[in-house]
Short mmCIF file of C-alpha atoms and ligand atoms in Angstrom, two decimals:
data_model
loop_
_atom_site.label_atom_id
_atom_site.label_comp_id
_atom_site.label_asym_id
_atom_site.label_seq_id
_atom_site.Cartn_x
_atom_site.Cartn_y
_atom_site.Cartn_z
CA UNK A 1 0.00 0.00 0.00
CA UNK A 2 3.18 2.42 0.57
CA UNK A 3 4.34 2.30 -2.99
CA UNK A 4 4.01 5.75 -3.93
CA UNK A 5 1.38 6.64 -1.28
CA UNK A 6 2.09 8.25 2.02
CA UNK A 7 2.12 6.60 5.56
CA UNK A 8 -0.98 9.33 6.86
CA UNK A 9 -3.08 8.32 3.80
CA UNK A 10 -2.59 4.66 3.74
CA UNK A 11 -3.26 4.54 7.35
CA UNK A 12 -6.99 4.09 7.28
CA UNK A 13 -7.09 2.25 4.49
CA UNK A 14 -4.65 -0.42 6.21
CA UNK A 15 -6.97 -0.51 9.09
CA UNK A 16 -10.18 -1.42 7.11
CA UNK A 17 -8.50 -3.70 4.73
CA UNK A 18 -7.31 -5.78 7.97
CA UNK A 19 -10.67 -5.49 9.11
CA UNK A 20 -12.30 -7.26 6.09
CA UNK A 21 -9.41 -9.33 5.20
CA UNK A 22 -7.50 -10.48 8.64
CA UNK A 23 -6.03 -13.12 7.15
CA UNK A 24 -5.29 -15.11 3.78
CA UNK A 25 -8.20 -17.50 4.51
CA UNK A 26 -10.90 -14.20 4.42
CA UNK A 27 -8.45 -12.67 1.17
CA UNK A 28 -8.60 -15.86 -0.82
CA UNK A 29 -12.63 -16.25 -0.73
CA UNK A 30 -13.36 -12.74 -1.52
CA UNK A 31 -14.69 -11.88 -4.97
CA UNK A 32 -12.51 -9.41 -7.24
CA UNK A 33 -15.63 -6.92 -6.73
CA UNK A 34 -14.73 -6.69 -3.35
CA UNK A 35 -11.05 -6.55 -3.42
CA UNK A 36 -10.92 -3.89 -5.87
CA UNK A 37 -13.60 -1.96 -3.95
CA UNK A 38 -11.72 -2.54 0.10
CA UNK A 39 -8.35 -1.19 -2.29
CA UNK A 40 -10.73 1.89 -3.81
CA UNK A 41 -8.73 5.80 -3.36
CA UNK A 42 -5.56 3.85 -3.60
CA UNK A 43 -4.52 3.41 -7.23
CA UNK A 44 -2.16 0.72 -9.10
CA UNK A 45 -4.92 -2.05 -8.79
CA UNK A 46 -2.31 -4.04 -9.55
CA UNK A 47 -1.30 -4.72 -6.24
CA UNK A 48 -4.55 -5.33 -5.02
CA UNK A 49 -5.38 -8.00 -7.76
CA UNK A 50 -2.02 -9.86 -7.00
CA UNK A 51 -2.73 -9.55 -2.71
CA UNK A 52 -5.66 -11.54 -4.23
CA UNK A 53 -3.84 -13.91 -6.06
CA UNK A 54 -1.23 -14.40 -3.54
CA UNK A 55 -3.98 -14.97 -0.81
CA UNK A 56 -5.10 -17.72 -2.70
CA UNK A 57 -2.13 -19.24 -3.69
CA UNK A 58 -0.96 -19.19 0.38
CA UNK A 59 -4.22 -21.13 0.68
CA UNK A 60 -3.80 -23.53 -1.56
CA UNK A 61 0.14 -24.42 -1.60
CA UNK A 62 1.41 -23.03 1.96
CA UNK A 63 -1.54 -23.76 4.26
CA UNK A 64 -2.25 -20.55 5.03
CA UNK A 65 1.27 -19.19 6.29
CA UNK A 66 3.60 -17.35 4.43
CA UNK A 67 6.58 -18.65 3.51
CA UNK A 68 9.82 -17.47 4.98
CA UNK A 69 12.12 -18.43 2.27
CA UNK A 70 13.17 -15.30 -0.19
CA UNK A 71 13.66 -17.52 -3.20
CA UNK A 72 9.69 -19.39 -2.29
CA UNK A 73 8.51 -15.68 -1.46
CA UNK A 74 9.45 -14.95 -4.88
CA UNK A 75 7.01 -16.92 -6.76
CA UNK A 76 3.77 -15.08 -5.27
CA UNK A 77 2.13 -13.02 -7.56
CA UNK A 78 4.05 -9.14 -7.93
CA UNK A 79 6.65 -10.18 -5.58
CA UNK A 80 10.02 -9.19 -7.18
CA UNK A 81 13.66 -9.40 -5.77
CA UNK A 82 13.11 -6.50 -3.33
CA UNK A 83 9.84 -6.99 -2.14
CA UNK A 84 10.80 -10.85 -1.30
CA UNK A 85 13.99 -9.73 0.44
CA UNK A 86 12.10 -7.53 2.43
CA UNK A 87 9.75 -9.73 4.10
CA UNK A 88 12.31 -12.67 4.62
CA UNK A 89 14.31 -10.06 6.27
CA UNK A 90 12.07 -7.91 8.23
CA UNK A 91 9.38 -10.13 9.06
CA UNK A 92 11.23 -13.39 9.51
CA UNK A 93 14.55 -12.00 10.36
CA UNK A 94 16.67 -13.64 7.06
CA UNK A 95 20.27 -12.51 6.21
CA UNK A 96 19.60 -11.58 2.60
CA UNK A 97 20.53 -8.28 1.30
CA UNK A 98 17.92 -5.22 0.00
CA UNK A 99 18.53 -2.99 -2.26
CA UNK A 100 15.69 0.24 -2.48
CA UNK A 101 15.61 3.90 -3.41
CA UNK A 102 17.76 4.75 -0.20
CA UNK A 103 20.20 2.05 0.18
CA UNK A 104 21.25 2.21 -3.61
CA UNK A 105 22.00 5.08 -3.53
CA UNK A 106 24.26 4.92 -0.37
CA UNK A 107 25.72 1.90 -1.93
CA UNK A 108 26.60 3.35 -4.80
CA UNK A 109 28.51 6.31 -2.99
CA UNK A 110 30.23 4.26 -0.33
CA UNK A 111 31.40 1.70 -3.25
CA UNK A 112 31.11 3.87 -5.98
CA UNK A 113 29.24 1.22 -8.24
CA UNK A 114 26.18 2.15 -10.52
CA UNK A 115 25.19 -1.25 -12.24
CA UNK A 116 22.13 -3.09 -10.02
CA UNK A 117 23.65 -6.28 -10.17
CA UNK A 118 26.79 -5.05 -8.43
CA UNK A 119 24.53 -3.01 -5.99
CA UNK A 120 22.67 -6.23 -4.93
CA UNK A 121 26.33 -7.74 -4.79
CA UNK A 122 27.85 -5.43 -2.34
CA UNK A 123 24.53 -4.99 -0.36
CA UNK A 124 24.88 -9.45 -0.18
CA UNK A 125 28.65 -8.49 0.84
CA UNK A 126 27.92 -6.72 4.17
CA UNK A 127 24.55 -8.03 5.55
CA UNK A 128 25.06 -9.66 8.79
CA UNK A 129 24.28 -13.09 10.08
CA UNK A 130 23.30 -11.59 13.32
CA UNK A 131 20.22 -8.87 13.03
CA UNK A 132 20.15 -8.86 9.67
CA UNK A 133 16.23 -7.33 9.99
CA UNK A 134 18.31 -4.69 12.06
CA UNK A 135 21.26 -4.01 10.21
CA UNK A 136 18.67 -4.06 6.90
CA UNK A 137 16.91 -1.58 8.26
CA UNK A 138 19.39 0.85 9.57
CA UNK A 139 20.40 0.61 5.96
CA UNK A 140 17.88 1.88 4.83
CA UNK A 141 17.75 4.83 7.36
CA UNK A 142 21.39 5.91 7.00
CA UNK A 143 20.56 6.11 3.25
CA UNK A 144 17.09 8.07 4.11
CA UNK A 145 18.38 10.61 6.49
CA UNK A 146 22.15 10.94 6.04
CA UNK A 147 22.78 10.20 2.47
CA UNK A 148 20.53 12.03 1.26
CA UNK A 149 19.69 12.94 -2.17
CA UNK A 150 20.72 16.10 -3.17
CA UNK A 151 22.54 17.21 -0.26
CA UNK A 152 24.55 13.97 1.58
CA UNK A 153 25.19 14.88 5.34
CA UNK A 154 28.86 13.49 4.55
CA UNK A 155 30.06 15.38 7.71
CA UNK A 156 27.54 12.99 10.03
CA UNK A 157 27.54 10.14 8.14
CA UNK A 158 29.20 7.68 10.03
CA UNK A 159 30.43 5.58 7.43
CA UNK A 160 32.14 8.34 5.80
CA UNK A 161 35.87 6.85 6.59
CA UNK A 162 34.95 4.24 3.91
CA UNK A 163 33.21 5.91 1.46
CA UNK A 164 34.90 6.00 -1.91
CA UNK A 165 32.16 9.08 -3.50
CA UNK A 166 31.78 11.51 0.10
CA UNK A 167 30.29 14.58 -1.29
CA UNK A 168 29.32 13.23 -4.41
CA UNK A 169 25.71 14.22 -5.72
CA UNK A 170 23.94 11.87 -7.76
CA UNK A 171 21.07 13.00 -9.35
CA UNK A 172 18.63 10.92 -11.06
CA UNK A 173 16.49 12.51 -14.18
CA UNK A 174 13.04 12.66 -13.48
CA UNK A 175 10.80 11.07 -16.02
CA UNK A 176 8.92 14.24 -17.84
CA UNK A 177 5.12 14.45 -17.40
CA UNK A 178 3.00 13.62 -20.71
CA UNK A 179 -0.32 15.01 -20.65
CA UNK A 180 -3.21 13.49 -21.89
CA UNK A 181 -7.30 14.18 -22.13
CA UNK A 182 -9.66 11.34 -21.68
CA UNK A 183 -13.26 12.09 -22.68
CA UNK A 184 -16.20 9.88 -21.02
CA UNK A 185 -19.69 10.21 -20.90
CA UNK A 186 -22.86 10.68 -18.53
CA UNK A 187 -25.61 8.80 -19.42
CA UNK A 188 -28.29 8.61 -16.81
CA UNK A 189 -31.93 7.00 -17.55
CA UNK A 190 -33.95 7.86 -14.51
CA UNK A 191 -32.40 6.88 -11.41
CA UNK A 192 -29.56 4.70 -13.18
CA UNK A 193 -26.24 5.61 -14.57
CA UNK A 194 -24.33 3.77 -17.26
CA UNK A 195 -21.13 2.33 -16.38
CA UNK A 196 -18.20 0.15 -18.44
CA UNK A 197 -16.17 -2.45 -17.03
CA UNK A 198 -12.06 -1.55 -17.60
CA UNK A 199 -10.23 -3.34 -19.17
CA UNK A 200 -6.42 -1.92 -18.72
CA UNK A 201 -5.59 0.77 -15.99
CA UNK A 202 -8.59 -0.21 -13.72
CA UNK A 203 -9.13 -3.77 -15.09
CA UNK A 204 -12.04 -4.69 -13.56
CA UNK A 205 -13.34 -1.70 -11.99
CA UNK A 206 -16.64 0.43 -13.64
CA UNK A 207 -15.86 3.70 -15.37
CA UNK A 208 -17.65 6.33 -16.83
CA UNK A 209 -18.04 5.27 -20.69
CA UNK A 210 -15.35 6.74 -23.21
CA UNK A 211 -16.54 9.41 -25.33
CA UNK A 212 -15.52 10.29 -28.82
CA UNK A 213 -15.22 14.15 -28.62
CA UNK A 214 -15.67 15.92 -32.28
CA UNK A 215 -14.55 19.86 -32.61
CA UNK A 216 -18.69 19.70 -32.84
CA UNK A 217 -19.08 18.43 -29.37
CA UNK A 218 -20.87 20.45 -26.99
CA UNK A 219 -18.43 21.39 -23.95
CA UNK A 220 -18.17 18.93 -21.43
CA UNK A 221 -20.10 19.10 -18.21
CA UNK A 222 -17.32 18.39 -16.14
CA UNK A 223 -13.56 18.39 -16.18
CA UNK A 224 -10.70 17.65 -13.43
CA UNK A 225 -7.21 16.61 -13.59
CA UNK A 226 -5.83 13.64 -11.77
CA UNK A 227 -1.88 11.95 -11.75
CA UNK A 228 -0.98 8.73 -12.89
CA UNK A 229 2.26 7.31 -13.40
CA UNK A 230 4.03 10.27 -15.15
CA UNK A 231 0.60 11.30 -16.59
CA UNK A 232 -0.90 13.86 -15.75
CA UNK A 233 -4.57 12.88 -16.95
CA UNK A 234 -7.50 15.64 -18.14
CA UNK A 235 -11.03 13.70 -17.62
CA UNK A 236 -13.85 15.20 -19.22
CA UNK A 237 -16.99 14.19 -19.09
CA UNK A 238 -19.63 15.22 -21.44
CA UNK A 239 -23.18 14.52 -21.63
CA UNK A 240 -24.47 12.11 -23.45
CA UNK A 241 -27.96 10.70 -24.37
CA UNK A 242 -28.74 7.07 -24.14
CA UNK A 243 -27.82 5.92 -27.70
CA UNK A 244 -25.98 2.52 -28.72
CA UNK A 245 -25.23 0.40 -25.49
CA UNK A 246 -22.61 -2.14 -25.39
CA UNK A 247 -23.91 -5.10 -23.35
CA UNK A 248 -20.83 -6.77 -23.46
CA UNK A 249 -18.99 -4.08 -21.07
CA UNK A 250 -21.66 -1.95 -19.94
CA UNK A 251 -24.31 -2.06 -17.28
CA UNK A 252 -26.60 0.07 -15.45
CA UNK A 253 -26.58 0.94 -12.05
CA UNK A 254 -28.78 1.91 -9.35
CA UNK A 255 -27.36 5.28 -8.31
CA UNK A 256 -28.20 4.38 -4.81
CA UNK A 257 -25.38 1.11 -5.26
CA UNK A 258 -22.89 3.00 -6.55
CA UNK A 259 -20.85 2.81 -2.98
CA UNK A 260 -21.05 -0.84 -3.46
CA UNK A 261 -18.74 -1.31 -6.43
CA UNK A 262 -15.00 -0.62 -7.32
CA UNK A 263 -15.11 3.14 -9.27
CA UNK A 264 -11.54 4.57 -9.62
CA UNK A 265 -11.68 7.74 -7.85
CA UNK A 266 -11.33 10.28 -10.34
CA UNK A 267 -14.72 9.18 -12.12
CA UNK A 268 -15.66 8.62 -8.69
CA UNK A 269 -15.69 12.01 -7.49
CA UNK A 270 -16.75 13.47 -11.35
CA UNK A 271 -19.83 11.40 -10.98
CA UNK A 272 -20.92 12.64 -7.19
CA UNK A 273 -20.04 16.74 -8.65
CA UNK A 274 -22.35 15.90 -11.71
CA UNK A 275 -24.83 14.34 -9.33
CA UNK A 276 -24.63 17.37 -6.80
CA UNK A 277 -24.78 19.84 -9.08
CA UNK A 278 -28.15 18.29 -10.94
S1 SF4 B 1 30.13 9.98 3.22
FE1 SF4 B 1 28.52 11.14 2.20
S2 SF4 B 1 28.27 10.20 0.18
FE2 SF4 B 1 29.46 8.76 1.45
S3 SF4 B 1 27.91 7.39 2.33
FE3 SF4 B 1 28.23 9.01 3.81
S4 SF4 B 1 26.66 10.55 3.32
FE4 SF4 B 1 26.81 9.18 1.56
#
């Protein structure tokens, strides 16, 4: 939940996922619907759908406990090199190295390396059989608060007698923001609204129908902006009269259910303004 989201937002949303889900066993019987809907506000469903997955597959090949093995964590669904590491080493207290935002670049400094394979080499080099959760972790802190980014406390930094880079400033490029406008539409038939099932960014989740905007399209009723990735995404929604349903994807909904289902927040929140404002 704390990729790319803050501790103070993810908080509550921690809390009430635990509260539905407190265990694999409650995770691996829940429907998508549900999963994507408890996960709702906190984008890159991706995660959500492979909590799922990896709930069930805990079930069904582990009885129900997590393994402690890195290389076994590994196979669960989304769980790459870093993530596995982690939990071996935090959670189960294994000697395997990690290598994240903060401790590569503190690697890189003190050994004055760049490639990720020799990263994850040196960080295998130093980690301790003893406290390796602890050692791990102050890792990760030393990298965090003394080697920092733009400005490296080199003068505090503790490590600093063995340091082949002190001073050094790495910066990394930041990936340029594209900008792009996605048009949907509003169709309401008495108390109902017409939704579409995703099928990429939210797979799974009901949006607001895409709309083909023409230079003879009236303006749209409502526009925002909202981040993704390195997008930074326009929605507009226009209105749009019933017309041509496709009953393959789309489905109407009791406006009264919509709390029920999984609607990424962006068309989320455009739907209750349009609603308020009617
Ligand atoms: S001496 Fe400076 S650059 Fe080297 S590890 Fe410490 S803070 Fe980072």
């Amino acid at each position: 939940m704390l990729q790319q989201t803050q501790v103070a937002t993810v908080l509550p949303y921690y809390n009430s996922w635990l509260r539905r889900f407190p265990n694999f066993a409650a995770l691996a019987v829940a429907t998508e619907n549900d999963v994507l809907h408890a996960w709702q506000g906190l984008g890159y469903y991706s995660r959500a759908r492979n909590l799922h997955a990896t709930a069930k597959l805990v079930q069904d090949r582990h009885g129900g406990l997590l393994p402690n093995d890195a290389e076994i964590l590994r196979e669960l669904p989304g769980v790459g090199r870093y993530t596995a590491n982690a939990i071996a080493t935090f959670a189960f207290d294994r000697s395997v190295p990690i290598v994240e935002a903060n401790t590569a670049r503190l690697l890189a400094r003190l050994f004055n390396i760049e490639s990720r394979d020799a990263l994850w080499n040196a960080a295998g080099t130093l980690v301790p059989k003893r406290n390796p959760g602890r050692f791990n972790s102050a890792l990760m802190d030393l990298g965090a608060t003394i080697c920092l980014s733009r400005n490296p406390k080199c003068g505090a930094c503790p490590v600093k007698g063995f340091c082949r880079a002190p001073g050094l400033r790495i910066r990394k490029q930041r990936p340029t923001t594209k900008r792009l406008i996605e048009n949907h539409a509003l169709v309401t038939s008495r108390n109902k609204i017409l939704l579409e099932q995703c099928s990429n960014r939210w797979r799974g989740m009901w949006m607001l129908p895409p709309f083909i905007a023409r230079s003879t399209s009236t303006p749209p009723i409502h526009s925002s902006v909202f981040p993704f990735t390195n997008h930074q995404i326009t929605l507009r929604v226009h209105s749009r009269r019933r017309g041509k349903i496709d009953n393959r994807r789309q489905r109407w909904f009791d406006r009264s259910s919509l709390n029920k289902i999984p609607i990424p927040s962006p068309h989320r929140r455009a739907i209750e303004q349009l609603f308020r404002a009617a």
